[in-house]
């Protein structure tokens, strides 16, 4: 069964550095998402992406964050000038094959654990 | 209540028993979904119920939706140790955002 893959599984960075988290969504999906989860707590929406542009973003997703789909397969989340409170699990998800809508279920990757020291 | 409040926060049962967990939400929705998360892993979609549906079944899972009370419940029948996980409800209103609840940690003791 196709799956969403995320790399790296664990990223350690120093405060103030930039990190790029990478995701390969399911190949025929059209909608892409980033979520984060701090220490097994609530899963928080960051951003959704469709047709090469941001569809919706949360209040968490400020100028420190950006997303990109640089080619036909990758979907990246860039965090500039990382802060201690950015430490979390970051999950990529995709949904919606051709003909489907946002209302289809999300398929999640296994996440990148980001640790900011 | 907040969008996606869940109770109980934690539930511990014996293998073979049924597990019921609840979700309440605040705004009108298009659909409500339930996901499962094993420790350290991504979320896995379990079941989706649309706003015009009242009950849905999938294997040992039964989901109900009461839009008048803005609440949903997930019932897992004949639980197994392998069902031990966190369970999250998630609601979609308009737009693309899927908003998750705070989760119920289920422990099934063998």
Coordinates of C-alpha atoms in Angstrom, one line a residue:
Chain A
X1 CA 0.0 0.0 0.0
X2 CA 1.4 3.4 -0.9
X3 CA 2.6 5.5 2.0
X4 CA 3.8 8.9 3.0
X5 CA 7.5 9.0 3.8
X6 CA 9.3 11.6 5.8
X7 CA 13.0 12.3 6.3
X8 CA 14.9 12.6 8.5
X9 CA 13.2 10.6 11.3
X10 CA 15.1 12.7 13.8
X11 CA 16.7 16.1 13.4
X12 CA 18.7 17.9 16.1
X13 CA 19.5 21.5 15.5
X14 CA 20.8 24.5 17.4
X15 CA 18.6 27.4 18.3
X16 CA 18.7 30.0 15.5
X17 CA 19.5 27.5 12.7
X18 CA 17.3 26.7 9.8
X19 CA 15.9 23.2 9.2
X20 CA 14.2 21.6 6.2
X21 CA 11.9 18.7 6.8
X22 CA 11.1 16.6 3.8
X23 CA 8.1 14.5 2.8
X24 CA 7.2 12.4 -0.2
X25 CA 3.4 12.3 -0.3
X26 CA 1.4 9.5 -1.9
X27 CA 2.0 9.9 -5.6
X28 CA -1.6 10.5 -6.9
X29 CA -2.6 12.7 -4.0
X30 CA -3.4 16.4 -4.6
X31 CA -3.7 17.9 -1.1
X32 CA -0.7 18.1 1.3
X33 CA -0.5 19.1 4.9
X34 CA 1.9 19.7 7.8
X35 CA 0.9 19.1 11.4
X36 CA 3.0 19.1 14.6
X37 CA 2.6 17.4 17.9
X38 CA 4.4 18.4 21.0
X39 CA 5.4 15.6 23.3
X40 CA 2.4 13.3 22.5
X41 CA -0.1 16.1 23.0
X42 CA -2.6 17.5 20.6
X43 CA -2.0 17.3 16.9
X44 CA -1.9 20.9 15.6
X45 CA -2.6 22.0 12.1
X46 CA 0.1 24.1 10.5
X47 CA -0.7 24.4 6.8
X48 CA -2.4 22.9 3.8
X49 CA -1.3 23.1 0.2
X50 CA -3.0 22.5 -3.0
X51 CA -2.3 23.3 -6.7
X52 CA 1.1 24.7 -5.8
X53 CA -0.1 27.2 -3.2
X54 CA -1.1 27.4 0.4
X55 CA -4.8 26.8 0.9
X56 CA -5.0 27.5 4.6
X57 CA -2.6 28.2 7.4
X58 CA -2.9 28.4 11.2
X59 CA -1.8 31.1 13.5
X60 CA 1.2 29.0 14.3
X61 CA 2.4 29.2 10.7
X62 CA 4.0 32.6 10.8
X63 CA 6.9 34.1 8.7
X64 CA 9.2 31.6 10.4
X65 CA 7.7 28.8 8.4
X66 CA 7.4 28.1 4.7
X67 CA 6.4 25.2 2.5
X68 CA 7.4 24.2 -1.0
X69 CA 6.8 21.6 -3.5
X70 CA 10.1 21.8 -5.4
X71 CA 9.3 19.0 -7.9
X72 CA 6.6 16.5 -8.6
X73 CA 7.2 14.3 -5.6
X74 CA 8.7 16.2 -2.6
X75 CA 6.9 18.5 -0.2
X76 CA 9.1 20.4 2.3
X77 CA 8.6 22.4 5.5
X78 CA 11.3 25.0 6.2
X79 CA 11.7 26.5 9.7
X80 CA 13.9 29.5 9.8
X81 CA 15.7 30.7 13.0
X82 CA 14.5 27.8 15.1
X83 CA 13.4 28.3 18.7
X84 CA 13.4 25.9 21.7
X85 CA 9.6 25.8 21.5
X86 CA 9.8 24.5 17.9
X87 CA 10.8 21.1 19.3
X88 CA 8.1 18.7 18.3
X89 CA 7.1 15.9 16.0
X90 CA 6.3 17.2 12.6
X91 CA 3.9 15.1 10.5
X92 CA 3.3 15.4 6.8
X93 CA 0.1 14.1 5.4
X94 CA -1.6 13.9 2.0
X95 CA -5.1 13.2 0.7
X96 CA -7.4 13.3 -2.2
X97 CA -6.7 11.5 -5.4
X98 CA -8.1 13.0 -8.7
X99 CA -11.9 13.5 -8.4
X100 CA -11.8 13.6 -4.6
X101 CA -12.1 16.6 -2.4
X102 CA -10.6 17.8 0.9
X103 CA -13.1 15.6 2.6
X104 CA -11.1 12.4 2.0
X105 CA -9.1 10.9 4.8
X106 CA -5.5 12.0 5.5
X107 CA -2.6 9.6 5.1
X108 CA 0.2 10.5 7.5
X109 CA 3.9 9.8 7.5
X110 CA 5.7 8.6 10.6
X111 CA 7.0 12.1 11.4
X112 CA 10.2 13.9 12.0
X113 CA 11.2 14.5 15.6
X114 CA 12.8 17.9 15.7
X115 CA 14.9 18.8 18.7
X116 CA 16.1 22.3 19.1
X117 CA 18.9 22.8 21.6
Chain B
X1 CA -16.6 23.1 24.7
X2 CA -13.5 23.4 22.5
X3 CA -13.4 21.9 19.1
X4 CA -12.4 18.3 19.5
X5 CA -12.7 17.8 23.3
X6 CA -12.3 14.1 24.0
X7 CA -13.1 12.1 27.1
X8 CA -11.9 10.2 28.8
X9 CA -8.3 11.3 28.6
X10 CA -7.2 7.8 29.5
X11 CA -9.0 4.5 29.5
X12 CA -7.7 1.2 30.8
X13 CA -9.6 -2.1 30.1
X14 CA -9.2 -5.8 30.0
X15 CA -8.9 -7.7 26.7
X16 CA -12.3 -8.7 25.5
X17 CA -14.1 -5.7 27.0
X18 CA -15.5 -2.9 24.9
X19 CA -14.0 0.6 24.9
X20 CA -16.0 3.7 24.4
X21 CA -14.6 7.2 23.9
X22 CA -16.3 10.4 23.2
X23 CA -15.6 13.6 21.2
X24 CA -17.4 16.9 21.3
X25 CA -17.0 19.8 18.9
X26 CA -18.1 23.4 18.7
X27 CA -18.8 24.4 15.1
X28 CA -20.8 22.8 12.3
X29 CA -19.0 20.1 10.4
X30 CA -18.8 18.4 7.0
X31 CA -17.5 15.2 8.5
X32 CA -15.9 13.8 11.6
X33 CA -13.0 11.3 11.4
X34 CA -11.3 9.0 13.9
X35 CA -7.6 8.3 13.8
X36 CA -5.3 6.0 15.8
X37 CA -1.7 6.7 16.8
X38 CA 0.7 4.1 18.1
X39 CA 3.5 5.5 20.3
X40 CA 6.0 7.4 18.2
X41 CA 4.2 6.8 14.9
X42 CA 2.0 8.7 12.5
X43 CA -1.8 8.8 12.7
X44 CA -3.8 6.1 10.9
X45 CA -7.3 6.8 9.6
X46 CA -9.9 4.5 11.0
X47 CA -13.3 5.8 10.0
X48 CA -15.1 8.8 8.5
X49 CA -18.7 9.8 9.2
X50 CA -20.4 12.5 7.3
X51 CA -22.6 15.1 8.9
X52 CA -25.8 13.5 7.4
X53 CA -24.9 10.1 8.8
X54 CA -25.8 8.9 12.3
X55 CA -23.9 5.7 12.7
X56 CA -21.2 3.8 10.8
X57 CA -19.5 0.5 11.3
X58 CA -16.1 -0.9 10.3
X59 CA -15.1 -4.3 11.6
X60 CA -15.0 -4.0 15.4
X61 CA -15.5 -0.2 15.2
X62 CA -18.8 1.6 15.6
X63 CA -19.0 5.4 15.3
X64 CA -22.0 7.5 16.1
X65 CA -22.6 11.1 15.4
X66 CA -25.2 13.4 17.0
X67 CA -25.0 16.8 15.2
X68 CA -27.7 18.3 17.5
X69 CA -25.4 17.6 20.5
X70 CA -22.2 18.2 18.4
X71 CA -20.8 14.9 19.7
X72 CA -19.5 11.6 18.5
X73 CA -18.5 8.4 20.1
X74 CA -16.2 5.6 19.0
X75 CA -16.9 2.1 20.3
X76 CA -14.3 -0.7 19.9
X77 CA -15.8 -4.0 20.6
X78 CA -14.0 -7.1 21.9
X79 CA -10.8 -5.2 22.5
X80 CA -7.3 -6.7 22.0
X81 CA -4.0 -5.8 23.5
X82 CA -3.0 -4.6 20.0
X83 CA -5.7 -1.9 20.2
X84 CA -3.6 -0.1 22.8
X85 CA -2.9 3.3 21.2
X86 CA -4.1 6.9 21.3
X87 CA -7.3 7.7 19.5
X88 CA -8.1 11.1 18.1
X89 CA -11.2 12.5 16.6
X90 CA -10.9 15.2 13.9
X91 CA -13.4 17.5 12.4
X92 CA -13.6 19.2 9.1
X93 CA -15.8 22.2 8.8
X94 CA -15.4 24.3 5.6
X95 CA -12.0 24.6 4.0
X96 CA -9.1 22.2 4.1
X97 CA -8.2 22.2 7.8
X98 CA -8.8 19.0 9.7
X99 CA -8.9 19.9 13.5
X100 CA -7.9 17.2 15.9
X101 CA -9.1 16.6 19.4
X102 CA -6.9 16.1 22.4
X103 CA -7.0 12.3 22.2
X104 CA -7.9 9.3 24.4
X105 CA -5.1 7.0 25.5
X106 CA -6.5 3.5 25.5
X107 CA -4.6 0.7 27.3
X108 CA -5.9 -2.9 26.8
X109 CA -4.5 -5.2 29.3
X110 CA -4.0 -8.9 28.3

